């Protein structure tokens, strides 16, 4: 993997010094903490004596805010640089005793496994809502054939729903969790707006042309995250991921914009059936597709 380019800390210091509100939804992660500490030291060492003097004169609150900004970069560093994919986790064999969910609908049951390693907040949120009955009686309010089915909105309109914490929570975008066919992901209204809504990918679109184009662009820099690291197509789409998309299909264009936190292990025929129901002009089923309950159990 190519080494990502780190730019000076001053660019980060200019961001958000007036607020230091803690994000109570942040997850503790030893690996991320280690990367943040190393990165924090690295960028500090690049400062001139004058810049160090300015930085050292900041209040503890301002320094903490800077550290939080660096932590966001650290998460990207972990996602893109320090994680090598040797197996696609979504398609690992489900082990006995592993926690799964059974989404019981009026069309049949859909069983999903979780990706705790990649999206612990989204998994905790979904399981919490399932156990407290939040999803019981709600609908798949948006179904689009050869794309996805979406549910989890108590209003049934696509604009409702909150997380188990009562507010929105952050995206958990990871290089190892993708929108393959059967992926369970968080619906959102933009970055870091996750609540209760989720969708299941269901598509048979041929991705061969798109994947071929992606392979041609392997060395092209396509994004700059937090203005501090350069990212290539090769960083974002390793061969093992492209190979899997080629094999099983999916909605590759949704990668890095939605949190993928699970994968259907049984019942894709039910997902397919739901995606094909008659809908109105807003893609809302004419006859309601009901989530009767979601059972959290062991495989």
Coordinates of N, CA, C and O in Angstrom, one line a residue, residues 191-279:
X191 N -23.4 13.2 5.4 CA -22.4 12.7 6.3 C -22.8 12.8 7.8 O -23.4 13.8 8.2
X192 N -22.6 11.8 8.5 CA -22.8 11.7 10.0 C -24.3 12.1 10.4 O -24.5 12.8 11.4
X193 N -25.2 11.5 9.7 CA -26.6 11.8 10.0 C -27.4 10.5 10.2 O -28.6 10.4 10.0
X194 N -26.7 9.5 10.8 CA -27.3 8.2 11.0 C -28.3 8.2 12.1 O -28.1 8.8 13.2
X195 N -29.5 7.6 11.9 CA -30.5 7.5 13.0 C -31.0 6.1 13.2 O -30.3 5.3 13.8
X196 N -32.2 5.8 12.6 CA -32.7 4.4 12.7 C -32.9 3.7 11.4 O -33.1 2.5 11.3
X197 N -32.9 4.5 10.3 CA -33.2 3.9 9.0 C -32.0 3.1 8.4 O -30.9 3.5 8.6
X198 N -32.4 2.0 7.8 CA -31.4 1.1 7.2 C -31.9 0.7 5.8 O -33.1 0.8 5.5
X199 N -31.0 0.1 5.0 CA -31.4 -0.5 3.8 C -30.6 -1.7 3.5 O -29.5 -2.0 4.1
X200 N -31.1 -2.6 2.6 CA -30.5 -3.8 2.2 C -30.3 -3.7 0.7 O -31.2 -3.5 -0.1
X201 N -29.0 -3.9 0.3 CA -28.7 -3.8 -1.2 C -29.3 -5.0 -1.9 O -29.1 -6.2 -1.4
X202 N -29.9 -4.8 -3.0 CA -30.4 -5.9 -3.8 C -30.3 -5.5 -5.3 O -31.1 -4.8 -5.8
X203 N -29.2 -6.0 -5.9 CA -29.0 -5.6 -7.4 C -28.3 -6.6 -8.1 O -27.5 -7.4 -7.6
X204 N -28.7 -6.7 -9.4 CA -28.0 -7.7 -10.3 C -27.3 -6.9 -11.4 O -26.9 -7.5 -12.5
X205 N -27.1 -5.6 -11.2 CA -26.4 -4.8 -12.3 C -25.0 -5.3 -12.6 O -24.3 -5.7 -11.7
X206 N -24.7 -5.4 -13.8 CA -23.4 -5.9 -14.3 C -22.4 -4.7 -14.0 O -22.5 -3.6 -14.6
X207 N -21.4 -5.0 -13.2 CA -20.4 -3.9 -12.8 C -19.1 -4.1 -13.6 O -18.2 -3.3 -13.3
X208 N -19.0 -5.0 -14.5 CA -17.8 -5.3 -15.2 C -17.1 -4.0 -15.9 O -15.9 -3.8 -15.7
X209 N -18.0 -3.2 -16.5 CA -17.4 -2.0 -17.2 C -16.9 -1.0 -16.1 O -15.8 -0.4 -16.3
X210 N -17.7 -0.8 -15.1 CA -17.2 0.1 -14.0 C -16.0 -0.3 -13.3 O -15.1 0.5 -13.0
X211 N -15.9 -1.6 -13.1 CA -14.7 -2.2 -12.4 C -13.5 -2.1 -13.3 O -12.4 -1.8 -12.9
X212 N -13.7 -2.3 -14.6 CA -12.6 -2.2 -15.6 C -12.1 -0.8 -15.6 O -10.8 -0.6 -15.6
X213 N -13.0 0.2 -15.6 CA -12.5 1.6 -15.6 C -11.8 1.9 -14.3 O -10.8 2.7 -14.3
X214 N -12.2 1.4 -13.1 CA -11.6 1.6 -11.9 C -10.2 1.0 -11.9 O -9.2 1.7 -11.4
X215 N -10.0 -0.1 -12.5 CA -8.7 -0.7 -12.5 C -7.7 0.1 -13.4 O -6.5 0.1 -13.1
X216 N -8.2 0.8 -14.3 CA -7.4 1.6 -15.2 C -6.8 2.9 -14.4 O -5.9 3.5 -14.8
X217 N -7.6 3.2 -13.3 CA -7.3 4.5 -12.6 C -6.5 4.2 -11.3 O -6.6 5.0 -10.4
X218 N -5.9 3.1 -11.2 CA -5.3 2.7 -9.9 C -4.4 3.7 -9.2 O -4.4 3.9 -8.0
X219 N -3.6 4.4 -10.0 CA -2.7 5.4 -9.4 C -3.2 6.8 -9.3 O -2.4 7.7 -9.0
X220 N -4.4 7.0 -9.7 CA -4.9 8.4 -9.7 C -5.4 8.8 -8.3 O -6.1 8.1 -7.6
X221 N -4.9 10.0 -7.9 CA -5.4 10.6 -6.7 C -6.8 11.1 -6.9 O -7.1 12.0 -7.7
X222 N -7.8 10.6 -6.1 CA -9.2 10.9 -6.3 C -9.8 11.7 -5.2 O -10.9 12.2 -5.3
X223 N -9.1 11.8 -4.1 CA -9.7 12.5 -2.9 C -8.7 13.0 -2.0 O -7.6 12.5 -1.9
X224 N -9.0 14.0 -1.2 CA -8.2 14.5 -0.1 C -9.1 14.6 1.1 O -10.1 15.3 1.1
X225 N -8.8 13.8 2.1 CA -9.6 13.7 3.3 C -8.9 14.6 4.4 O -7.8 14.5 4.7
X226 N -9.8 15.5 4.9 CA -9.3 16.4 6.0 C -8.1 17.3 5.5 O -7.4 17.8 6.3
X227 N -8.0 17.4 4.2 CA -6.9 18.2 3.6 C -5.5 17.7 4.1 O -4.6 18.5 4.2
X228 N -5.4 16.5 4.6 CA -4.1 16.1 5.1 C -3.6 14.8 4.6 O -2.4 14.4 4.8
X229 N -4.3 14.0 3.8 CA -3.8 12.8 3.2 C -4.3 12.7 1.8 O -5.4 13.0 1.5
X230 N -3.4 12.2 0.9 CA -3.7 12.0 -0.5 C -4.2 10.5 -0.6 O -3.6 9.6 -0.1
X231 N -5.3 10.3 -1.4 CA -5.8 9.0 -1.5 C -5.9 8.6 -3.0 O -6.4 9.4 -3.8
X232 N -5.5 7.4 -3.3 CA -5.5 6.9 -4.7 C -6.7 5.9 -4.8 O -7.2 5.4 -3.8
X233 N -7.1 5.6 -6.1 CA -8.1 4.6 -6.3 C -7.6 3.3 -5.8 O -8.4 2.5 -5.2
X234 N -6.4 3.0 -5.8 CA -5.8 1.8 -5.3 C -6.0 1.7 -3.8 O -6.3 0.6 -3.3
X235 N -5.9 2.8 -3.1 CA -6.2 2.8 -1.7 C -7.6 2.4 -1.4 O -7.9 1.7 -0.4
X236 N -8.5 3.0 -2.1 CA -9.9 2.9 -1.8 C -10.5 1.6 -2.4 O -11.5 1.0 -1.8
X237 N -10.0 1.0 -3.4 CA -10.5 -0.2 -4.0 C -9.4 -1.2 -4.3 O -9.0 -1.4 -5.5
X238 N -9.0 -1.9 -3.3 CA -8.0 -3.0 -3.5 C -8.6 -4.1 -4.4 O -9.8 -4.2 -4.6
X239 N -7.7 -4.9 -5.0 CA -8.1 -5.9 -6.0 C -9.1 -6.9 -5.4 O -10.1 -7.3 -6.0
X240 N -8.9 -7.3 -4.1 CA -9.8 -8.3 -3.5 C -11.3 -7.7 -3.4 O -12.2 -8.5 -3.6
X241 N -11.4 -6.4 -3.3 CA -12.8 -5.8 -3.2 C -13.4 -5.8 -4.6 O -14.5 -6.1 -4.8
X242 N -12.6 -5.4 -5.6 CA -13.1 -5.3 -7.0 C -13.4 -6.7 -7.5 O -14.5 -6.9 -8.1
X243 N -12.6 -7.7 -7.1 CA -12.9 -9.1 -7.5 C -14.3 -9.5 -6.9 O -15.1 -10.2 -7.6
X244 N -14.5 -9.2 -5.7 CA -15.8 -9.6 -5.0 C -17.0 -8.9 -5.6 O -18.0 -9.5 -5.8
X245 N -16.8 -7.6 -5.9 CA -17.9 -6.9 -6.6 C -18.2 -7.5 -8.0 O -19.4 -7.6 -8.4
X246 N -17.2 -8.0 -8.6 CA -17.3 -8.6 -9.9 C -18.1 -9.9 -9.8 O -18.9 -10.3 -10.6
X247 N -17.8 -10.6 -8.7 CA -18.4 -11.9 -8.4 C -19.9 -11.8 -8.0 O -20.7 -12.5 -8.5
X248 N -20.2 -10.9 -7.0 CA -21.5 -10.9 -6.4 C -22.4 -9.7 -6.7 O -23.6 -9.7 -6.5
X249 N -21.8 -8.7 -7.3 CA -22.5 -7.5 -7.6 C -22.7 -6.6 -6.4 O -22.3 -6.9 -5.3
X250 N -23.4 -5.5 -6.6 CA -23.7 -4.6 -5.5 C -23.8 -3.1 -6.0 O -23.9 -2.9 -7.2
X251 N -23.8 -2.2 -5.1 CA -23.9 -0.8 -5.5 C -22.6 -0.1 -5.1 O -22.5 0.6 -4.1
X252 N -21.6 -0.3 -5.9 CA -20.2 0.2 -5.6 C -20.2 1.7 -5.5 O -19.4 2.2 -4.7
X253 N -21.1 2.4 -6.1 CA -21.1 3.9 -6.1 C -21.5 4.4 -4.7 O -21.3 5.6 -4.4
X254 N -22.0 3.6 -3.8 CA -22.4 4.0 -2.5 C -21.3 3.9 -1.5 O -21.4 4.4 -0.3
X255 N -20.2 3.2 -1.8 CA -19.0 3.1 -0.9 C -18.6 4.4 -0.4 O -18.5 5.4 -1.2
X256 N -18.2 4.4 0.9 CA -17.6 5.6 1.5 C -18.7 6.8 1.7 O -18.3 7.9 2.0
X257 N -19.9 6.4 1.5 CA -21.0 7.4 1.8 C -22.0 6.9 2.8 O -22.8 7.7 3.3
X258 N -22.0 5.6 3.0 CA -23.0 5.0 3.9 C -22.2 4.0 4.8 O -21.3 3.3 4.3
X259 N -22.7 3.8 6.0 CA -22.1 2.8 6.9 C -22.6 1.4 6.7 O -23.8 1.2 6.8
X260 N -21.8 0.5 6.3 CA -22.2 -0.9 6.1 C -21.9 -1.6 7.4 O -20.8 -1.6 7.9
X261 N -22.9 -2.3 8.0 CA -22.7 -2.9 9.3 C -23.2 -4.3 9.3 O -23.2 -4.9 10.4
X262 N -23.6 -4.9 8.2 CA -24.1 -6.3 8.2 C -24.2 -6.9 6.8 O -24.0 -6.2 5.8
X263 N -24.6 -8.1 6.8 CA -24.8 -8.8 5.5 C -25.8 -9.9 5.6 O -25.9 -10.6 6.6
X264 N -26.7 -10.0 4.6 CA -27.7 -11.1 4.6 C -27.0 -12.4 4.5 O -26.2 -12.6 3.6
X265 N -27.4 -13.4 5.3 CA -26.9 -14.7 5.2 C -27.9 -15.7 4.8 O -27.6 -16.8 4.3
X266 N -29.2 -15.4 5.0 CA -30.3 -16.2 4.5 C -31.5 -15.3 4.2 O -31.7 -14.3 4.9
X267 N -32.2 -15.6 3.1 CA -33.4 -14.8 2.9 C -33.3 -13.8 1.8 O -34.1 -12.9 1.7
X268 N -32.3 -13.9 0.9 CA -32.2 -12.9 -0.2 C -33.3 -13.0 -1.1 O -33.7 -12.1 -1.8
X269 N -33.9 -14.2 -1.2 CA -35.1 -14.4 -2.0 C -36.3 -13.5 -1.5 O -37.1 -13.0 -2.3
X270 N -36.3 -13.3 -0.2 CA -37.3 -12.4 0.4 C -37.0 -11.0 0.1 O -37.9 -10.2 -0.3
X271 N -35.8 -10.6 0.2 CA -35.4 -9.2 -0.2 C -35.7 -9.0 -1.7 O -36.3 -7.9 -2.0
X272 N -35.5 -9.9 -2.5 CA -35.8 -9.8 -3.9 C -37.3 -9.6 -4.2 O -37.7 -8.8 -4.9
X273 N -38.0 -10.4 -3.4 CA -39.5 -10.4 -3.6 C -40.0 -9.0 -3.1 O -40.9 -8.4 -3.8
X274 N -39.5 -8.5 -2.0 CA -39.9 -7.2 -1.5 C -39.6 -6.1 -2.5 O -40.3 -5.1 -2.7
X275 N -38.4 -6.2 -3.1 CA -37.9 -5.1 -4.0 C -38.8 -5.0 -5.3 O -38.8 -4.0 -5.9
X276 N -39.6 -6.1 -5.5 CA -40.4 -6.1 -6.8 C -41.8 -5.8 -6.5 O -42.6 -5.9 -7.5
X277 N -42.2 -5.4 -5.3 CA -43.6 -5.1 -5.1 C -44.0 -3.9 -5.8 O -43.2 -3.0 -6.2
X278 N -45.3 -3.7 -6.1 CA -45.8 -2.6 -6.8 C -45.7 -1.3 -5.9 O -46.0 -1.4 -4.7
X279 N -45.2 -0.2 -6.5 CA -44.9 1.0 -5.7 C -45.6 2.2 -6.4 O -45.9 2.1 -7.6

